[in-house]
DNA sequence: AATGAATGAGCGTTCATTCAT
DNA sequence: TATGAATGAACGCTCATTCAT
């Protein structure tokens, strides 16, 4: 086998150590020198594996997003009702609060260093958004994409408010509330459907 | 006698022209030189009126936040039910989509240039958050602070997802959905209360 | 009388408040704005009375130097022998240590903001140096200008070393030592003269 | 393999060219850009070798101080009596007058750009002061630290007065005088000791 | 493949001085 | 006489990227 295998493997190894480095200082604030040092390689080597800071981060997004979804679904499986699922989600968010806030922070930080017109066209972002949306649909057994957007927006909103220093946000509490609200809504929706027939 | 300039008035004049300048490039990316040029003054003059970039932005936050709430409440008044109010909010958000996304973008961008420990202690932010929360409570006639947090988070979440390039978000649609969901929830809550008596 | 009297008087009033302002931050570090604020006038007014920062300081040097000599001679009078005089000087330096160090600091700071070629040609400095030298000759009853230079250099040296952070310098101790040393020298000199005859 | 540059060696090379650059304008007045240009490198490169202007200067102090002491002792060796030593010192100072004045000038200039509380705690300064003091003790065969302080203060004083534009200072003359004075003092001291037995 | 020296435009901020009022 | 708004070049320092080795 050619060396390309080692090259790919080493790239992934480096990538896996990058999350914490980015998380410590943010996308915009950490320098390529600092990343190099954190990885124990030279800047030249870093550029050998990743053509730019932006590309490095985009690869990190893809990798992290995949792992996120897999791990979340693995840990959350086994709930039965929507309410239970939401409570489980709330606990999961609360448990990994630091991680998710950092991740949101990083993601937005990155967006703010791009031309805002280019963001919607970015395939990495499209893919990652799609993956998260699919995971929500699967886990909550929802078909309506609008409802999935609703839930995703709400989760992002919680994270952003916390990030902005709103100390009144409590993930478990808020997700439980979302569970109750959605359950009430869906029950009514169901019964109205029945009533119509 | 000094040059005939009302310091305070001129400061506010400059401030009012700053929003668009910040919005064009973001807090972190725009430079004080660019702001000066945009305002048609020298950097020295800019620093004569605002002691630092951070202070300039904080003053902008305060000013903008006040105006936001006043204008929104003025435009949205006259709705009767929660559903109607939410639909009105959705339309209002959609109509001023660009503005609100930029505002969210700016706010977060600024947060990311601060020490994250200092954000919750920042009085400007505390005040502004409190003002928005109060406006939500007033407009939707809500007393439960958890529910206010729920709505605020959801709105922020919509804006953030849009900001991150999620093209499936439609403000009117999502707010209408929120109206229906909340109405269903509150009705059930009311009837359960009645049932208890 | 014309207004020129008030002008002169006001100038001296301002000048008298300047020493502390300069001493607080140094010649190079304090700004004309800060001086204005400290004096309670506008920068424009300050420039009305003093054509430049340099000129302001030079006038301060002249004024301060005169007062210094008068006050020192007044306080130190009444000693009889050289030894006594030196001990008195040491005490006087130690008592006003902060003041003298600041004054030395200011003087050198100013020199360092001038072209070094222009310093020896500066009349203010020539005059002030001459005044200090004369005071030394008067107080210690010395005629030899070389000896006056010796004493002045030594005093300046003590102040500079202290300024540079040498903590082993003790003004009283060192001046007492200088008194003993000079007495020994002058006695020997006297006796050698006698011996020659 | 990196570019063939011995980091340490090149750093010292750059450092050795820095003295004259600093001496030309003073610590506070010369800019890092000017230093870069004088060295023939970019500002980025300069910062690659020295983390800050202050650090650059401190390294220069250390290097220069070491060389100073070694060279002075080498050139001055071979004197027998204190008088001879002082005359030799005076000649040495006069010969290198410009250099020593600049060096004193630089040192003080640097002190004035530091927080005055931090100067005594600065290890570079402590070490350098200690080195000079030791050299004085060694060369003049003095044990009494007070006497070493006396001589150091006097030398510094000569340099400062010259720096301040006092044209009556003559290094050779003054050092010769110091030699005579100290000899007289020490002889008297010796004879008084003898008298006590 | 791997290194790290080198670049230079650009950052936020400062300040002695000027001048219209 | 007195004001203080206005200037703009220059400060120390940063950092994504390049490239000779």
PDB file of N, CA, C and O in Angstrom, chain D residues 76-115:
ATOM      1  N   UNK D  76      41.968  47.099  32.415  1.00  0.00           N
ATOM      2  CA  UNK D  76      42.430  47.872  33.570  1.00  0.00           C
ATOM      3  C   UNK D  76      43.457  47.136  34.428  1.00  0.00           C
ATOM      4  O   UNK D  76      44.076  47.728  35.311  1.00  0.00           O
ATOM      5  N   UNK D  77      43.618  45.845  34.178  1.00  0.00           N
ATOM      6  CA  UNK D  77      44.487  45.079  35.073  1.00  0.00           C
ATOM      7  C   UNK D  77      45.932  45.592  35.032  1.00  0.00           C
ATOM      8  O   UNK D  77      46.360  46.209  34.067  1.00  0.00           O
ATOM      9  N   UNK D  78      46.625  45.346  36.114  1.00  0.00           N
ATOM     10  CA  UNK D  78      48.026  45.744  36.140  1.00  0.00           C
ATOM     11  C   UNK D  78      48.317  46.971  36.993  1.00  0.00           C
ATOM     12  O   UNK D  78      49.460  47.390  37.116  1.00  0.00           O
ATOM     13  N   UNK D  79      47.277  47.537  37.586  1.00  0.00           N
ATOM     14  CA  UNK D  79      47.522  48.678  38.476  1.00  0.00           C
ATOM     15  C   UNK D  79      47.833  48.155  39.862  1.00  0.00           C
ATOM     16  O   UNK D  79      47.397  47.074  40.237  1.00  0.00           O
ATOM     17  N   UNK D  80      48.567  48.955  40.610  1.00  0.00           N
ATOM     18  CA  UNK D  80      48.976  48.461  41.925  1.00  0.00           C
ATOM     19  C   UNK D  80      48.268  49.160  43.078  1.00  0.00           C
ATOM     20  O   UNK D  80      47.644  48.527  43.906  1.00  0.00           O
ATOM     21  N   UNK D  81      48.348  50.480  43.099  1.00  0.00           N
ATOM     22  CA  UNK D  81      47.726  51.189  44.220  1.00  0.00           C
ATOM     23  C   UNK D  81      46.324  51.632  43.845  1.00  0.00           C
ATOM     24  O   UNK D  81      45.932  51.612  42.681  1.00  0.00           O
ATOM     25  N   UNK D  82      45.542  52.020  44.856  1.00  0.00           N
ATOM     26  CA  UNK D  82      44.190  52.518  44.638  1.00  0.00           C
ATOM     27  C   UNK D  82      44.217  53.748  43.736  1.00  0.00           C
ATOM     28  O   UNK D  82      43.405  53.890  42.825  1.00  0.00           O
ATOM     29  N   UNK D  83      45.212  54.608  43.993  1.00  0.00           N
ATOM     30  CA  UNK D  83      45.342  55.820  43.190  1.00  0.00           C
ATOM     31  C   UNK D  83      45.522  55.482  41.722  1.00  0.00           C
ATOM     32  O   UNK D  83      44.834  56.000  40.848  1.00  0.00           O
ATOM     33  N   UNK D  84      46.452  54.612  41.458  1.00  0.00           N
ATOM     34  CA  UNK D  84      46.686  54.176  40.075  1.00  0.00           C
ATOM     35  C   UNK D  84      45.427  53.599  39.442  1.00  0.00           C
ATOM     36  O   UNK D  84      45.101  53.878  38.296  1.00  0.00           O
ATOM     37  N   UNK D  85      44.741  52.791  40.236  1.00  0.00           N
ATOM     38  CA  UNK D  85      43.528  52.143  39.725  1.00  0.00           C
ATOM     39  C   UNK D  85      42.490  53.184  39.334  1.00  0.00           C
ATOM     40  O   UNK D  85      41.837  53.074  38.289  1.00  0.00           O
ATOM     41  N   UNK D  86      42.359  54.185  40.195  1.00  0.00           N
ATOM     42  CA  UNK D  86      41.356  55.211  39.921  1.00  0.00           C
ATOM     43  C   UNK D  86      41.724  56.034  38.696  1.00  0.00           C
ATOM     44  O   UNK D  86      40.870  56.392  37.902  1.00  0.00           O
ATOM     45  N   UNK D  87      42.996  56.315  38.566  1.00  0.00           N
ATOM     46  CA  UNK D  87      43.440  57.062  37.388  1.00  0.00           C
ATOM     47  C   UNK D  87      43.150  56.250  36.128  1.00  0.00           C
ATOM     48  O   UNK D  87      42.650  56.770  35.131  1.00  0.00           O
ATOM     49  N   UNK D  88      43.464  54.959  36.225  1.00  0.00           N
ATOM     50  CA  UNK D  88      43.193  54.081  35.073  1.00  0.00           C
ATOM     51  C   UNK D  88      41.698  54.067  34.759  1.00  0.00           C
ATOM     52  O   UNK D  88      41.286  54.149  33.597  1.00  0.00           O
ATOM     53  N   UNK D  89      40.885  53.981  35.804  1.00  0.00           N
ATOM     54  CA  UNK D  89      39.435  53.985  35.599  1.00  0.00           C
ATOM     55  C   UNK D  89      38.991  55.278  34.929  1.00  0.00           C
ATOM     56  O   UNK D  89      38.208  55.282  33.974  1.00  0.00           O
ATOM     57  N   UNK D  90      39.530  56.391  35.415  1.00  0.00           N
ATOM     58  CA  UNK D  90      39.170  57.695  34.847  1.00  0.00           C
ATOM     59  C   UNK D  90      39.505  57.745  33.369  1.00  0.00           C
ATOM     60  O   UNK D  90      38.700  58.189  32.553  1.00  0.00           O
ATOM     61  N   UNK D  91      40.681  57.253  33.031  1.00  0.00           N
ATOM     62  CA  UNK D  91      41.089  57.253  31.623  1.00  0.00           C
ATOM     63  C   UNK D  91      40.176  56.366  30.795  1.00  0.00           C
ATOM     64  O   UNK D  91      39.773  56.711  29.685  1.00  0.00           O
ATOM     65  N   UNK D  92      39.869  55.235  31.392  1.00  0.00           N
ATOM     66  CA  UNK D  92      38.998  54.278  30.686  1.00  0.00           C
ATOM     67  C   UNK D  92      37.626  54.896  30.445  1.00  0.00           C
ATOM     68  O   UNK D  92      37.052  54.794  29.352  1.00  0.00           O
ATOM     69  N   UNK D  93      37.088  55.556  31.466  1.00  0.00           N
ATOM     70  CA  UNK D  93      35.785  56.213  31.312  1.00  0.00           C
ATOM     71  C   UNK D  93      35.866  57.314  30.251  1.00  0.00           C
ATOM     72  O   UNK D  93      34.982  57.424  29.389  1.00  0.00           O
ATOM     73  N   UNK D  94      36.930  58.105  30.333  1.00  0.00           N
ATOM     74  CA  UNK D  94      37.061  59.217  29.381  1.00  0.00           C
ATOM     75  C   UNK D  94      37.169  58.686  27.960  1.00  0.00           C
ATOM     76  O   UNK D  94      36.574  59.229  27.028  1.00  0.00           O
ATOM     77  N   UNK D  95      37.940  57.612  27.824  1.00  0.00           N
ATOM     78  CA  UNK D  95      38.144  57.023  26.491  1.00  0.00           C
ATOM     79  C   UNK D  95      36.822  56.530  25.903  1.00  0.00           C
ATOM     80  O   UNK D  95      36.556  56.685  24.709  1.00  0.00           O
ATOM     81  N   UNK D  96      36.026  55.913  26.764  1.00  0.00           N
ATOM     82  CA  UNK D  96      34.760  55.356  26.278  1.00  0.00           C
ATOM     83  C   UNK D  96      33.562  56.194  26.723  1.00  0.00           C
ATOM     84  O   UNK D  96      32.457  55.684  26.869  1.00  0.00           O
ATOM     85  N   UNK D  97      33.839  57.476  26.911  1.00  0.00           N
ATOM     86  CA  UNK D  97      32.820  58.392  27.424  1.00  0.00           C
ATOM     87  C   UNK D  97      31.473  58.237  26.723  1.00  0.00           C
ATOM     88  O   UNK D  97      30.436  58.040  27.363  1.00  0.00           O
ATOM     89  N   UNK D  98      31.500  58.334  25.415  1.00  0.00           N
ATOM     90  CA  UNK D  98      30.247  58.258  24.664  1.00  0.00           C
ATOM     91  C   UNK D  98      29.498  56.968  24.973  1.00  0.00           C
ATOM     92  O   UNK D  98      28.295  56.970  25.216  1.00  0.00           O
ATOM     93  N   UNK D  99      30.245  55.900  24.950  1.00  0.00           N
ATOM     94  CA  UNK D  99      29.623  54.608  25.203  1.00  0.00           C
ATOM     95  C   UNK D  99      28.966  54.552  26.571  1.00  0.00           C
ATOM     96  O   UNK D  99      27.806  54.169  26.699  1.00  0.00           O
ATOM     97  N   UNK D 100      29.703  54.982  27.599  1.00  0.00           N
ATOM     98  CA  UNK D 100      29.160  54.853  28.949  1.00  0.00           C
ATOM     99  C   UNK D 100      27.970  55.795  29.180  1.00  0.00           C
ATOM    100  O   UNK D 100      27.013  55.445  29.871  1.00  0.00           O
ATOM    101  N   UNK D 101      28.053  56.979  28.604  1.00  0.00           N
ATOM    102  CA  UNK D 101      26.926  57.902  28.758  1.00  0.00           C
ATOM    103  C   UNK D 101      25.679  57.326  28.092  1.00  0.00           C
ATOM    104  O   UNK D 101      24.584  57.330  28.655  1.00  0.00           O
ATOM    105  N   UNK D 102      25.869  56.809  26.915  1.00  0.00           N
ATOM    106  CA  UNK D 102      24.732  56.194  26.217  1.00  0.00           C
ATOM    107  C   UNK D 102      24.157  55.033  27.012  1.00  0.00           C
ATOM    108  O   UNK D 102      22.950  54.849  27.082  1.00  0.00           O
ATOM    109  N   UNK D 103      25.071  54.266  27.564  1.00  0.00           N
ATOM    110  CA  UNK D 103      24.643  53.090  28.311  1.00  0.00           C
ATOM    111  C   UNK D 103      23.832  53.521  29.547  1.00  0.00           C
ATOM    112  O   UNK D 103      22.777  52.963  29.851  1.00  0.00           O
ATOM    113  N   UNK D 104      24.322  54.524  30.252  1.00  0.00           N
ATOM    114  CA  UNK D 104      23.602  55.048  31.415  1.00  0.00           C
ATOM    115  C   UNK D 104      22.240  55.606  30.987  1.00  0.00           C
ATOM    116  O   UNK D 104      21.206  55.331  31.593  1.00  0.00           O
ATOM    117  N   UNK D 105      22.299  56.364  29.925  1.00  0.00           N
ATOM    118  CA  UNK D 105      21.103  56.954  29.344  1.00  0.00           C
ATOM    119  C   UNK D 105      20.062  55.876  29.032  1.00  0.00           C
ATOM    120  O   UNK D 105      18.895  55.961  29.430  1.00  0.00           O
ATOM    121  N   UNK D 106      20.508  54.833  28.378  1.00  0.00           N
ATOM    122  CA  UNK D 106      19.605  53.746  28.000  1.00  0.00           C
ATOM    123  C   UNK D 106      18.994  53.090  29.226  1.00  0.00           C
ATOM    124  O   UNK D 106      17.790  52.829  29.293  1.00  0.00           O
ATOM    125  N   UNK D 107      19.843  52.813  30.181  1.00  0.00           N
ATOM    126  CA  UNK D 107      19.423  52.107  31.380  1.00  0.00           C
ATOM    127  C   UNK D 107      18.320  52.895  32.099  1.00  0.00           C
ATOM    128  O   UNK D 107      17.260  52.367  32.445  1.00  0.00           O
ATOM    129  N   UNK D 108      18.589  54.180  32.294  1.00  0.00           N
ATOM    130  CA  UNK D 108      17.601  55.013  32.983  1.00  0.00           C
ATOM    131  C   UNK D 108      16.332  55.155  32.138  1.00  0.00           C
ATOM    132  O   UNK D 108      15.214  55.067  32.645  1.00  0.00           O
ATOM    133  N   UNK D 109      16.532  55.360  30.856  1.00  0.00           N
ATOM    134  CA  UNK D 109      15.381  55.492  29.961  1.00  0.00           C
ATOM    135  C   UNK D 109      14.483  54.265  30.097  1.00  0.00           C
ATOM    136  O   UNK D 109      13.263  54.374  30.202  1.00  0.00           O
ATOM    137  N   UNK D 110      15.115  53.106  30.135  1.00  0.00           N
ATOM    138  CA  UNK D 110      14.330  51.879  30.285  1.00  0.00           C
ATOM    139  C   UNK D 110      13.586  51.875  31.609  1.00  0.00           C
ATOM    140  O   UNK D 110      12.390  51.567  31.662  1.00  0.00           O
ATOM    141  N   UNK D 111      14.305  52.252  32.689  1.00  0.00           N
ATOM    142  CA  UNK D 111      13.666  52.289  34.011  1.00  0.00           C
ATOM    143  C   UNK D 111      12.427  53.172  33.979  1.00  0.00           C
ATOM    144  O   UNK D 111      11.411  52.874  34.607  1.00  0.00           O
ATOM    145  N   UNK D 112      12.511  54.248  33.243  1.00  0.00           N
ATOM    146  CA  UNK D 112      11.394  55.188  33.246  1.00  0.00           C
ATOM    147  C   UNK D 112      10.209  54.703  32.438  1.00  0.00           C
ATOM    148  O   UNK D 112       9.135  55.304  32.475  1.00  0.00           O
ATOM    149  N   UNK D 113      10.416  53.640  31.707  1.00  0.00           N
ATOM    150  CA  UNK D 113       9.268  53.072  30.994  1.00  0.00           C
ATOM    151  C   UNK D 113       8.694  51.861  31.711  1.00  0.00           C
ATOM    152  O   UNK D 113       7.782  51.219  31.218  1.00  0.00           O
ATOM    153  N   UNK D 114       9.249  51.560  32.884  1.00  0.00           N
ATOM    154  CA  UNK D 114       8.702  50.473  33.699  1.00  0.00           C
ATOM    155  C   UNK D 114       7.884  51.069  34.836  1.00  0.00           C
ATOM    156  O   UNK D 114       8.092  52.216  35.216  1.00  0.00           O
ATOM    157  N   UNK D 115       7.022  50.247  35.382  1.00  0.00           N
ATOM    158  CA  UNK D 115       6.404  50.600  36.657  1.00  0.00           C
ATOM    159  C   UNK D 115       7.516  50.689  37.686  1.00  0.00           C
ATOM    160  O   UNK D 115       8.299  49.749  37.835  1.00  0.00           O
TER     161      UNK D 115
END
